[in-house]
Coordinates of C-alpha atoms in Angstrom, one line a residue:
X1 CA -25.8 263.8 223.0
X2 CA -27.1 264.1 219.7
X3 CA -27.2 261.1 217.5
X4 CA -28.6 260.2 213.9
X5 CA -28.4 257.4 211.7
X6 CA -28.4 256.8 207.6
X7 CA -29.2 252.7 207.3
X8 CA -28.9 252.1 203.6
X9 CA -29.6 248.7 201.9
X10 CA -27.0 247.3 199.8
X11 CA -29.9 246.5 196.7
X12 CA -27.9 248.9 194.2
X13 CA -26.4 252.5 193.7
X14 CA -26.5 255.2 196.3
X15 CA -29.7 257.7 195.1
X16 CA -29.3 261.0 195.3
X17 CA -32.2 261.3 197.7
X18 CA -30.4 258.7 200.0
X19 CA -27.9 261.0 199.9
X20 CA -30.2 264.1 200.9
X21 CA -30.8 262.3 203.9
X22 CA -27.8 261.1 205.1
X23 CA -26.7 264.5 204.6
X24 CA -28.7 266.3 206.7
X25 CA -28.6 263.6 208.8
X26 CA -25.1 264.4 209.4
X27 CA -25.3 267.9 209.2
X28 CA -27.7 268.0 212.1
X29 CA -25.7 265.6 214.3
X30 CA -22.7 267.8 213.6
X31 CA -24.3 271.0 214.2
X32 CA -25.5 269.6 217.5
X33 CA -22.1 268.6 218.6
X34 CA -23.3 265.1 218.1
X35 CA -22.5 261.5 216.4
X36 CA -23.6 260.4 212.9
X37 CA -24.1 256.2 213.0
X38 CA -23.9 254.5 209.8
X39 CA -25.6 251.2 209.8
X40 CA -26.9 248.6 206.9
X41 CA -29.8 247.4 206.4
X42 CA -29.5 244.2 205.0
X43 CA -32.1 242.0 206.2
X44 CA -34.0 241.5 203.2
X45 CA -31.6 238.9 201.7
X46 CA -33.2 238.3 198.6
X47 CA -33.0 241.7 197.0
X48 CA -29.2 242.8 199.3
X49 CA -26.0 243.0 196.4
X50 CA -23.0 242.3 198.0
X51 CA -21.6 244.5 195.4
X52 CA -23.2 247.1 195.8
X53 CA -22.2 248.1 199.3
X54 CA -18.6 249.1 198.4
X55 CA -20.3 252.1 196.2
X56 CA -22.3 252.9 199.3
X57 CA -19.6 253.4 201.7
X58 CA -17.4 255.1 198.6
X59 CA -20.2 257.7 197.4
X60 CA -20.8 258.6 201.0
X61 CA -16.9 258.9 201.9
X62 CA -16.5 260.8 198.5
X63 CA -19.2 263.7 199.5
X64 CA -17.1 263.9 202.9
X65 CA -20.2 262.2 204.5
X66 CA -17.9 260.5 207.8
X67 CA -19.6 258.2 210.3
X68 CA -19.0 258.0 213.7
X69 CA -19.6 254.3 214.0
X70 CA -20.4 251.7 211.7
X71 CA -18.5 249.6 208.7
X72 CA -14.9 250.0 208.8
X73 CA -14.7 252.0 212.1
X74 CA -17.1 249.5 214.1
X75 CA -17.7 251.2 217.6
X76 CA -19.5 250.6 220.9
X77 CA -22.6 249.3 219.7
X78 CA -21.4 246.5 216.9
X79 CA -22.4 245.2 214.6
X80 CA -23.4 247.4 212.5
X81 CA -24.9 244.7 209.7
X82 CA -28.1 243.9 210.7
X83 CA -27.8 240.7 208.9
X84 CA -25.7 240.4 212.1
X85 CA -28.1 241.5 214.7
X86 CA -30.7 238.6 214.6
X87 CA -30.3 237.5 217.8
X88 CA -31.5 240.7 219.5
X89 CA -34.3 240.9 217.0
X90 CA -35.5 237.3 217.5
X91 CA -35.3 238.1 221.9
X92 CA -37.5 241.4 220.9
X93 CA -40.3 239.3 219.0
X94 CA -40.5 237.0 222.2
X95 CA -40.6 239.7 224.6
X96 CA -43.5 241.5 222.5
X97 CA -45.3 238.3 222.5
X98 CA -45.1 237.3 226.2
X99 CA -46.4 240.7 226.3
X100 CA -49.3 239.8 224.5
X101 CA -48.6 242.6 221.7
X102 CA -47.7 240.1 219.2
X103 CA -49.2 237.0 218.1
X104 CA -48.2 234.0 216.4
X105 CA -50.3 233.6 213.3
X106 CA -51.2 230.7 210.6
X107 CA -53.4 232.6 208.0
X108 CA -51.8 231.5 204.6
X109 CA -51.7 234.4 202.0
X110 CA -54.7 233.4 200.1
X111 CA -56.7 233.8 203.4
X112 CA -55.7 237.3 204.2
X113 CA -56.4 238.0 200.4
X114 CA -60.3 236.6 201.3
X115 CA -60.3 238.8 203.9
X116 CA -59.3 241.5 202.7
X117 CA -61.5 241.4 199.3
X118 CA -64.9 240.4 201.6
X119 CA -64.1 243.9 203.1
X120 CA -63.8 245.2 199.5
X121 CA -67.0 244.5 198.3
X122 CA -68.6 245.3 201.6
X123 CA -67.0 248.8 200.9
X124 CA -65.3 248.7 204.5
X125 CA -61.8 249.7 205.5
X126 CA -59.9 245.7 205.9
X127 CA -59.1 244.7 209.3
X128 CA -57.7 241.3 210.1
X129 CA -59.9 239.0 211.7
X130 CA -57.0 237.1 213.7
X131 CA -59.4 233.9 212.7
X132 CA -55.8 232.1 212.7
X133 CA -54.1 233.9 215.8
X134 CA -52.4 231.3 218.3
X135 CA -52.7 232.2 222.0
X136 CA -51.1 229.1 223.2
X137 CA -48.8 226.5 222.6
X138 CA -51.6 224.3 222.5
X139 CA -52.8 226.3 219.3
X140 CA -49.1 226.4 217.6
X141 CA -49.1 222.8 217.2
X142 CA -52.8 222.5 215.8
X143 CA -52.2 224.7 213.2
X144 CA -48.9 223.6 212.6
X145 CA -50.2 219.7 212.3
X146 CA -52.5 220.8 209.5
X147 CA -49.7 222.0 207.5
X148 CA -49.4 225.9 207.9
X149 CA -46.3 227.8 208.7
X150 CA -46.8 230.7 210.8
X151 CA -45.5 234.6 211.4
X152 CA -45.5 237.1 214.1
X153 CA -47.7 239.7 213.5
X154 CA -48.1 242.7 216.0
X155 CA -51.5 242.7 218.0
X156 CA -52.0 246.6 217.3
X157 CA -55.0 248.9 218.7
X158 CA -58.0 248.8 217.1
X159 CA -59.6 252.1 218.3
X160 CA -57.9 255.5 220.0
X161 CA -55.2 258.0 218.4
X162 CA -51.5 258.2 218.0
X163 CA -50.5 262.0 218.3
X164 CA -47.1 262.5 217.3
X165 CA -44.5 265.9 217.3
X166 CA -43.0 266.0 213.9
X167 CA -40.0 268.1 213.9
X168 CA -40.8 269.1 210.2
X169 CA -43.9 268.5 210.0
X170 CA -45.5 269.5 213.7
X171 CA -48.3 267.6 215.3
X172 CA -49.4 264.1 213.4
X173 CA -51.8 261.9 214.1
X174 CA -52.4 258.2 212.8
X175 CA -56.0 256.6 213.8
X176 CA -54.9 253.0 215.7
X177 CA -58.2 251.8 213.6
X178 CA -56.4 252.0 210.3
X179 CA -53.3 250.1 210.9
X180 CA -53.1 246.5 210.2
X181 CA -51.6 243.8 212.6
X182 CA -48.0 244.0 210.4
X183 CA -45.8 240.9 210.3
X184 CA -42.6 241.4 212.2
X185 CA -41.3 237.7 212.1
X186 CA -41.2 235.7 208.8
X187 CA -42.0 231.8 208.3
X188 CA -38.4 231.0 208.3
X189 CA -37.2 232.9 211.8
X190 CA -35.9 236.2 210.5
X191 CA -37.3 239.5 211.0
X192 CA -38.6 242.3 208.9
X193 CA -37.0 245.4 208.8
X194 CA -39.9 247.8 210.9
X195 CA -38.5 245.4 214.0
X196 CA -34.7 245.5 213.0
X197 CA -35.4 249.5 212.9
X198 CA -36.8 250.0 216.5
X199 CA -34.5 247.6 217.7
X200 CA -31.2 249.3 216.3
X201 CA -32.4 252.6 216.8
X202 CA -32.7 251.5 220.9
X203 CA -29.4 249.9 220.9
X204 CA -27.5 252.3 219.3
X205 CA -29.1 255.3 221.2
X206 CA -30.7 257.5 218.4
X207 CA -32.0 260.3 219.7
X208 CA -33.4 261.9 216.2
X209 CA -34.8 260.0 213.4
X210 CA -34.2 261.7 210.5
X211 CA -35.4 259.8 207.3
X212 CA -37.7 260.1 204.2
X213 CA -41.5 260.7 204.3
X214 CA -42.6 258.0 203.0
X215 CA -42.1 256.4 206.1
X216 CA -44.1 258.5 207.5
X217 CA -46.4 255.8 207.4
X218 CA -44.2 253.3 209.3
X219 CA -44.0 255.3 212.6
X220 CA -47.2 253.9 214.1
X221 CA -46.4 251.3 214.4
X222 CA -42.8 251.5 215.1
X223 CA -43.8 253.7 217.9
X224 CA -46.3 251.2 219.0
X225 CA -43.0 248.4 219.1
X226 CA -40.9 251.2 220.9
X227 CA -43.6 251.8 223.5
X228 CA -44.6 247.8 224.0
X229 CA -40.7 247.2 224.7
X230 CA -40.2 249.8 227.1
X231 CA -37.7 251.5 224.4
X232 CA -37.0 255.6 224.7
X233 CA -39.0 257.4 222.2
X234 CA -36.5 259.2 219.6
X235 CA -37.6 262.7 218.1
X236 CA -38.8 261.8 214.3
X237 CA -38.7 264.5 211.3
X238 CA -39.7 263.4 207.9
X239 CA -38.3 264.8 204.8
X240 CA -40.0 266.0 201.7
X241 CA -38.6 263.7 199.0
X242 CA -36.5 264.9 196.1
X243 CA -39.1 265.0 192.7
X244 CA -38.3 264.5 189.5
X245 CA -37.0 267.2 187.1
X246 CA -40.1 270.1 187.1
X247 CA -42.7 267.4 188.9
X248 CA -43.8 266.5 192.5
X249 CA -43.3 262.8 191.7
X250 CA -40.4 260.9 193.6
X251 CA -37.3 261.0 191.5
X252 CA -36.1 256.9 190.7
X253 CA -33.1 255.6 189.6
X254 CA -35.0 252.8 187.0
X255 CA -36.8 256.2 185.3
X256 CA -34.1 256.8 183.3
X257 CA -35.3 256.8 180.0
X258 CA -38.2 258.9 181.1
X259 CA -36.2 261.8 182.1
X260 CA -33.8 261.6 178.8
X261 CA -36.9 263.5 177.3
X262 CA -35.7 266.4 179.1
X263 CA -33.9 268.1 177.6
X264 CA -31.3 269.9 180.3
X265 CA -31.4 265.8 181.7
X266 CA -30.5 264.3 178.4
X267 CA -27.5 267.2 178.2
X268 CA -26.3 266.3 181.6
X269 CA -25.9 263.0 181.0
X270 CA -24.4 263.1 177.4
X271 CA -21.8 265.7 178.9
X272 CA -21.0 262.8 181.3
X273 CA -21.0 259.8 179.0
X274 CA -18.0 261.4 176.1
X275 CA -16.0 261.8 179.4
X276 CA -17.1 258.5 180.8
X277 CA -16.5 257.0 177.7
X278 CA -12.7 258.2 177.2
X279 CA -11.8 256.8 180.3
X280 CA -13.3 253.8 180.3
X281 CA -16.0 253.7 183.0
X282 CA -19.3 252.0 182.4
X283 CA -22.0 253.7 180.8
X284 CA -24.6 251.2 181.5
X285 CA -28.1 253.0 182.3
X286 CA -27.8 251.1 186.1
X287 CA -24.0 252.8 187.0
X288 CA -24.4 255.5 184.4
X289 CA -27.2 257.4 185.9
X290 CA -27.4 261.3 187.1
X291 CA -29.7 259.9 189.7
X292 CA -26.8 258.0 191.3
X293 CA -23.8 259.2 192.8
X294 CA -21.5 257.6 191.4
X295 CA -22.0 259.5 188.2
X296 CA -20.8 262.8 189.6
X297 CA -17.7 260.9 191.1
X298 CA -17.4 259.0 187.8
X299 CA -16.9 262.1 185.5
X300 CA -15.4 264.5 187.9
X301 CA -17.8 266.9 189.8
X302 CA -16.9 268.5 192.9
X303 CA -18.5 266.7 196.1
X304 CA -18.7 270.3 198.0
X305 CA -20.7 271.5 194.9
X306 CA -23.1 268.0 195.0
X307 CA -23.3 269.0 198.4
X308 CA -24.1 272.6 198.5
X309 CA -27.1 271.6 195.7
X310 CA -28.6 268.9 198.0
X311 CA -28.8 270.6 201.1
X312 CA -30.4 273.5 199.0
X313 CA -33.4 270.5 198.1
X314 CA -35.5 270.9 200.7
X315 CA -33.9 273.8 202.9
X316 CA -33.0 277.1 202.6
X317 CA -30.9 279.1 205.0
X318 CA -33.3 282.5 203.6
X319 CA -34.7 283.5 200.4
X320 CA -31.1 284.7 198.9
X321 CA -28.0 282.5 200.0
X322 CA -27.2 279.8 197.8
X323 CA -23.2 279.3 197.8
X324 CA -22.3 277.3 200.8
X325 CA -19.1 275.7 202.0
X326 CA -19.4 272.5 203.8
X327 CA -19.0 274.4 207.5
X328 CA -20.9 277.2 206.8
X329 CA -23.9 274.3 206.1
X330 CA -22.8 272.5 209.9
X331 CA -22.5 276.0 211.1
X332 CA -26.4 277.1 209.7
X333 CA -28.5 273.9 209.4
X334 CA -31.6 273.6 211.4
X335 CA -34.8 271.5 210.8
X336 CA -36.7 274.2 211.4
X337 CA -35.9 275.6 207.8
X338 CA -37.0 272.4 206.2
X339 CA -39.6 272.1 204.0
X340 CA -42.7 270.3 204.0
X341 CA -42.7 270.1 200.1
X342 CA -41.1 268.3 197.2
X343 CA -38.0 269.7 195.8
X344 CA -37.8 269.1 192.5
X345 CA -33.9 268.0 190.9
X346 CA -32.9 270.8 188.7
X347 CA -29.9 269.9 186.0
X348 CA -29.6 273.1 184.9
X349 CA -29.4 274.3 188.8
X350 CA -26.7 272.1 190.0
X351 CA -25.3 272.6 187.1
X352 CA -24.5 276.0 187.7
X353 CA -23.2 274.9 191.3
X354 CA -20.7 272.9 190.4
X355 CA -19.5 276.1 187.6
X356 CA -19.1 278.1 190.3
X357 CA -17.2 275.6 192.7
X358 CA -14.8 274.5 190.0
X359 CA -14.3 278.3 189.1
X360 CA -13.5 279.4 192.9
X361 CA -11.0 276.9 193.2
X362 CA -7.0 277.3 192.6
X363 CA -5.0 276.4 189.7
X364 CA -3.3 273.9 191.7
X365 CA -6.5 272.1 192.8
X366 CA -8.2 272.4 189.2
X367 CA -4.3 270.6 188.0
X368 CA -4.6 267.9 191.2
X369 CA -7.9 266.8 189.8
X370 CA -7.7 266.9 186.2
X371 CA -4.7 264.8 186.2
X372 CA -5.7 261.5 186.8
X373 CA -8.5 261.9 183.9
X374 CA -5.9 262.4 181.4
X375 CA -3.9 259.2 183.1
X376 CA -7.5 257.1 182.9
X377 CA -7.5 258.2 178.7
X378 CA -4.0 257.2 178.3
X379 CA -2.3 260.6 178.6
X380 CA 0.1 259.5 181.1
X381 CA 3.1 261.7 180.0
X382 CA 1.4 264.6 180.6
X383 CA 3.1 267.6 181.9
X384 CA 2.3 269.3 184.8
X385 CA 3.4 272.8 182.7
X386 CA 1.2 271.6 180.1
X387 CA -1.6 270.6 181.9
X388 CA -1.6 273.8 183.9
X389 CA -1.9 275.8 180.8
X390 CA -4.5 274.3 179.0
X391 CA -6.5 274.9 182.0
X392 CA -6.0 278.6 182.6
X393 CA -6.5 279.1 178.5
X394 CA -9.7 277.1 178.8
X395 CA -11.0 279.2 182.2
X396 CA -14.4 278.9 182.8
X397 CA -15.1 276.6 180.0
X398 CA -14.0 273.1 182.6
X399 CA -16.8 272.8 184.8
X400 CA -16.1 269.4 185.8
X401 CA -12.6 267.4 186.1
X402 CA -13.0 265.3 183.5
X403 CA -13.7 268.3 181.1
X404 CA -9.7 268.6 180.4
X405 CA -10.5 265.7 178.6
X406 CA -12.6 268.0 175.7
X407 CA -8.8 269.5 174.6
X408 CA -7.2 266.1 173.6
X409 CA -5.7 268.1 170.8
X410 CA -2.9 269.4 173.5
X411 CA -2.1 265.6 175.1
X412 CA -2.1 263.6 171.7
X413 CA 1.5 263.3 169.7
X414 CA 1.3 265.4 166.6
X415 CA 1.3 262.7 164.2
X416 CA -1.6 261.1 166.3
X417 CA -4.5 263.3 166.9
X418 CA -7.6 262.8 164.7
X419 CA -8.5 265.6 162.1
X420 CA -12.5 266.4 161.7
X421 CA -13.2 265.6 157.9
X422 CA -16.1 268.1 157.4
X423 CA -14.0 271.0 159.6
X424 CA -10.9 269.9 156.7
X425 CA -13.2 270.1 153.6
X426 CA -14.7 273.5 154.7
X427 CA -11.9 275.4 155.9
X428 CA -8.7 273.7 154.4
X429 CA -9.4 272.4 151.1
X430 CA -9.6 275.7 149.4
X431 CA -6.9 276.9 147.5
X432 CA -6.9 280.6 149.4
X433 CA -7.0 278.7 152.8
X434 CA -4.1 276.4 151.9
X435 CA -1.6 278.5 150.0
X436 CA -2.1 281.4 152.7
X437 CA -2.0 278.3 155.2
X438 CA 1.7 277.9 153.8
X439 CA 2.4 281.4 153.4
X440 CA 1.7 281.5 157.2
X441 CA 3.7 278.4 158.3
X442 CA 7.0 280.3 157.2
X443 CA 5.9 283.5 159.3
X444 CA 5.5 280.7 162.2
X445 CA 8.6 279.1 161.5
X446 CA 10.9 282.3 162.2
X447 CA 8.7 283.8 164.7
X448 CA 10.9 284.6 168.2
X449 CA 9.6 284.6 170.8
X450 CA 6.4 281.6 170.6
X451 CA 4.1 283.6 172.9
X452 CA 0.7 284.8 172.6
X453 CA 1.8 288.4 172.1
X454 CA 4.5 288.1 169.3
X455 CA 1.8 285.3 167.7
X456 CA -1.3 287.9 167.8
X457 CA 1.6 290.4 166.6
X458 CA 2.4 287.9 163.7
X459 CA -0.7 287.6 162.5
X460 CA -2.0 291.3 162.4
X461 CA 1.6 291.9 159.9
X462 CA 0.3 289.2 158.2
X463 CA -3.1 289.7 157.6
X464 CA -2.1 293.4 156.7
X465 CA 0.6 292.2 154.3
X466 CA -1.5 289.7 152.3
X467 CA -4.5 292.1 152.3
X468 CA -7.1 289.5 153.9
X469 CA -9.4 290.1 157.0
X470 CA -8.3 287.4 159.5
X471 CA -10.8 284.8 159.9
X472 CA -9.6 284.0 155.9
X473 CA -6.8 282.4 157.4
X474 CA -7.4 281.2 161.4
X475 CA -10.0 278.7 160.5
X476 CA -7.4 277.0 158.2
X477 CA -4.8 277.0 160.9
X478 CA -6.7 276.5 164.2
X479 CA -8.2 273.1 161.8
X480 CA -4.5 272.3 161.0
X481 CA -2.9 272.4 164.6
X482 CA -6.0 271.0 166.5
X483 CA -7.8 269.0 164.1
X484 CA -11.2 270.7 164.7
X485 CA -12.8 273.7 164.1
X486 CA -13.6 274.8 167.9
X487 CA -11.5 275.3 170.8
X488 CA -9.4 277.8 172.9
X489 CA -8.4 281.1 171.8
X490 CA -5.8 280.4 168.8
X491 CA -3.0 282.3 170.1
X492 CA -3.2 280.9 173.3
X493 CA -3.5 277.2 171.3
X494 CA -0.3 277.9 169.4
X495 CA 1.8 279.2 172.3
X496 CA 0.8 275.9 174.3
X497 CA 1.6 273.7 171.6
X498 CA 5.0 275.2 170.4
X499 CA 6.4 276.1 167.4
X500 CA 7.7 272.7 166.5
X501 CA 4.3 270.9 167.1
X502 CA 2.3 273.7 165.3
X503 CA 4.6 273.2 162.0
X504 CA 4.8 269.2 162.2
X505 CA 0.9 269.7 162.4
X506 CA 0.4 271.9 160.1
X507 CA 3.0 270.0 157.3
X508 CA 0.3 266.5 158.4
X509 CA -2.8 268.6 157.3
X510 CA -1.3 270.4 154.3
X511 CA -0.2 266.4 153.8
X512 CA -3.8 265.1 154.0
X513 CA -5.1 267.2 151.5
X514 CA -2.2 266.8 149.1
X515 CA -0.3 269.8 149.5
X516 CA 3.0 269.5 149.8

């Protein structure tokens, strides 16, 4: 069977190429019939958040990313912590010792710095001299009398090739001569991640390692671990890493003011914050960041739409099918149709996924998640009538969820709602706008039926009976019922708000200018 793996650390937000890779990841295991394993790496203490797991687990559940096995399912192979796990690690580093493929060693850091500048200046590649290896027990406890503390480094090949079968990249090979004798074991017992890898990746039966390239780089000598412990070789395929916005370098989560000087970047994230904003969430730069997931979540994009962009960053079904539903992905993915090159994030791009997403779905699903924005900026009461409305008058103009949240003007009580200054000096404060303003409010205040016919009806009588082209009076009255200057078709904005809001509004703005 099939089995992949996604081992995040808990050291901050999930990144959207984290993400990639789980996804396809997952996508491959489910393709195959197979199991997706979710397991944490958390053995570098120092930099793990214990806060920062819960997003982790939420981003991934969010996207409809499910695991197989791991935290909060557990499974046959628990734990899945490897903070939990030392006890296999620790019987791993003795076995590969007895085995004389590791080594105790007492070099202090400064040592291995000599080292490896004498080699500088001789212009030669740095290979450890294992001056301060211990072979023996005998040799333990003469270093450690003098003072030193000592690792456990792996005793790799110093000559011969490692030819590997990428299943993205095809045939690899890594000269023995260039890798270093990496420390597996700190001073203090625990063990470094590279070991913890190999380890879990045995133990919990991964067939397919499915991970960023830049670990590419750690395969020597993880394979070199897997083969000195008798482990099963997994498959490996390494991923071309998602870029930044029109570049080949790696996108990062702490470049954030770098990418603001874009200008579709700076847009997507300003969209995001007046949403963010009315409902409260953080808009820090670390939880506030297009480059995490939690933004999308945050301000209401659809996670089939994140989705369908991501897999789309790095693989490609053929050169003309972008829209994708989550099983038509399972039912098409192959890593044979990955890419060997960056994909670079495009705003404008995923953008234009999640439009079409939002657009394809039903009124009832656009209502079940706009809802709880307007709850989160204090529009509780709400109708469901109302609600509904506003969105099928506002069509394609709500991309996201939280875009509801850009036509306050229908939620807020009529004596509440903010009125624009400049949009009240330009368009209401003249005496044509205001007296045919008035002229108008009667016309509204007998018209039978309220609906957007008889209203676009009502106003064609009376632009035709005051002799006036029409946009002499809308401007005046969209400003009056809404308070701005922009929004929804106008009939359609009277009809939603009813005849005894529109007059109560329009009465306030004739009030705020002084016109009784």
């Amino acid at each position: 069977m099939v089995r992949t793996r996604f081992a995040p650390s808990p050291t901050g937000y999930l990144h959207i190429g984290g993400v990639r890779t789980a996804l396809f990841c997952w996508l491959f295991a489910r393709k195959h019939g197979g199991q997706f394993i979710l397991r944490i790496d958390d053995t570098d203490q120092e930099r793990n958040v214990e806060a920062a797991l819960a997003p982790i687990l939420e981003g991934l559940k969010w996207l409809g990313i499910d695991w197989d096995e791991g935290p909060g399912i557990g499974g046959p192979h628990a734990p899945y912590y490897q903070s939990q796990r030392a006890d296999r690690y620790r019987a791993a580093v003795e076995k590969l010792i007895a085995s004389g493929h590791a080594y105790r060693d007492y070099a202090t850091t400064g040592e291995i710095q000599a080292e490896r500048e004498a080699a500088q200046a001789e212009k030669s590649s740095f290979v450890y001299s294992r001056r301060f290896m211990a072979e023996t027990p005998d040799d333990c406890k003469r270093f450690e009398a003098e003072g030193r503390q000592g690792v456990v480094r792996l005793k790799m090949p110093r000559e011969g090739v490692l030819v590997l079968n990428d299943l993205i990249r095809g045939e690899v090979q890594f000269d023995w001569a260039r890798e270093q004798d990496h420390v597996i074991q700190r001073t203090d017992g625990s063990c470094l991640y590279h070991l913890a890898n190999v380890v879990d990746d045995e133990d919990f039966e991964i067939t397919h390692v499915i991970r960023a390239e830049e670990h590419l780089s750690n395969t020597p000598r993880q394979v070199f671990m897997i083969q000195a412990l008798g482990y099963r070789l997994p498959q490996y395929a390494h991923l071309p890493f998602v870029a930044e916005p029109g570049s080949k370098t790696k996108l990062s989560k702490r470049k954030l003011d770098k990418y603001l000087k874009n200008k579709d970047f700076a847009d997507l994230v300003e969209r995001g914050r007046k949403i963010a904003e009315r409902i409260g969430h953080p808009t820090e730069a670390d939880a506030f960041n297009p480059v995490i997931v939690d933004f999308y979540e945050s301000v209401g994009y659809l996670p089939e739409a994140i989705v369908n962009y991501l897999a789309l960053l790095g693989w490609s079904l053929d050169d003309k099918t972008e829209h994708f539903t989550i099983q038509n992905l399972i039912d098409n993915f192959s890593l044979e149709r990955v890419g060997k090159s960056p994909a670079s994030f495009d705003c404008q791009k995923l953008w234009a996924f999640e439009d079409r997403h939002f657009q394809l779905l039903p009124l009832r699903k656009k209502l079940e998640l706009a809802a709880p924005f307007l709850r989160k900026a204090g529009f509780a009461n709400a109708s469901k009538e109302r609600i509904q409305a506003v969105l099928l008058a506002a069509g394609d103009r709500i991309k996201v969820a939280g875009d509801i949240l850009a036509f306050d003007e229908f939620f807020l009580r009529d004596g509440a709602f903010p009125y624009d200054e400049k949009s009240l000096e330009k368009h209401l404060k003249k005496d044509e706008a205001w007296e045919l303003l008035k002229k108008f409010r009667d016309r509204l205040a007998a018209a039978d039926p309220f609906d957007v016919p008889a209203l676009e009806k009502l106003m064609h009588d009376f632009t035709a009976a005051e002799n006036i082209k029409t946009n002499q009076i809308i401007h005046a009255l969209r400003v009056a019922v809404t308070g701005k200057s922009v929004g929804l078709g106008l009939f359609d904005t009277l009809a939603i708000l009813g005849k005894a809001a529109c007059l109560a509004r329009i009465e306030r703005a004739l009030g705020m200018i002084g016109i009784c």
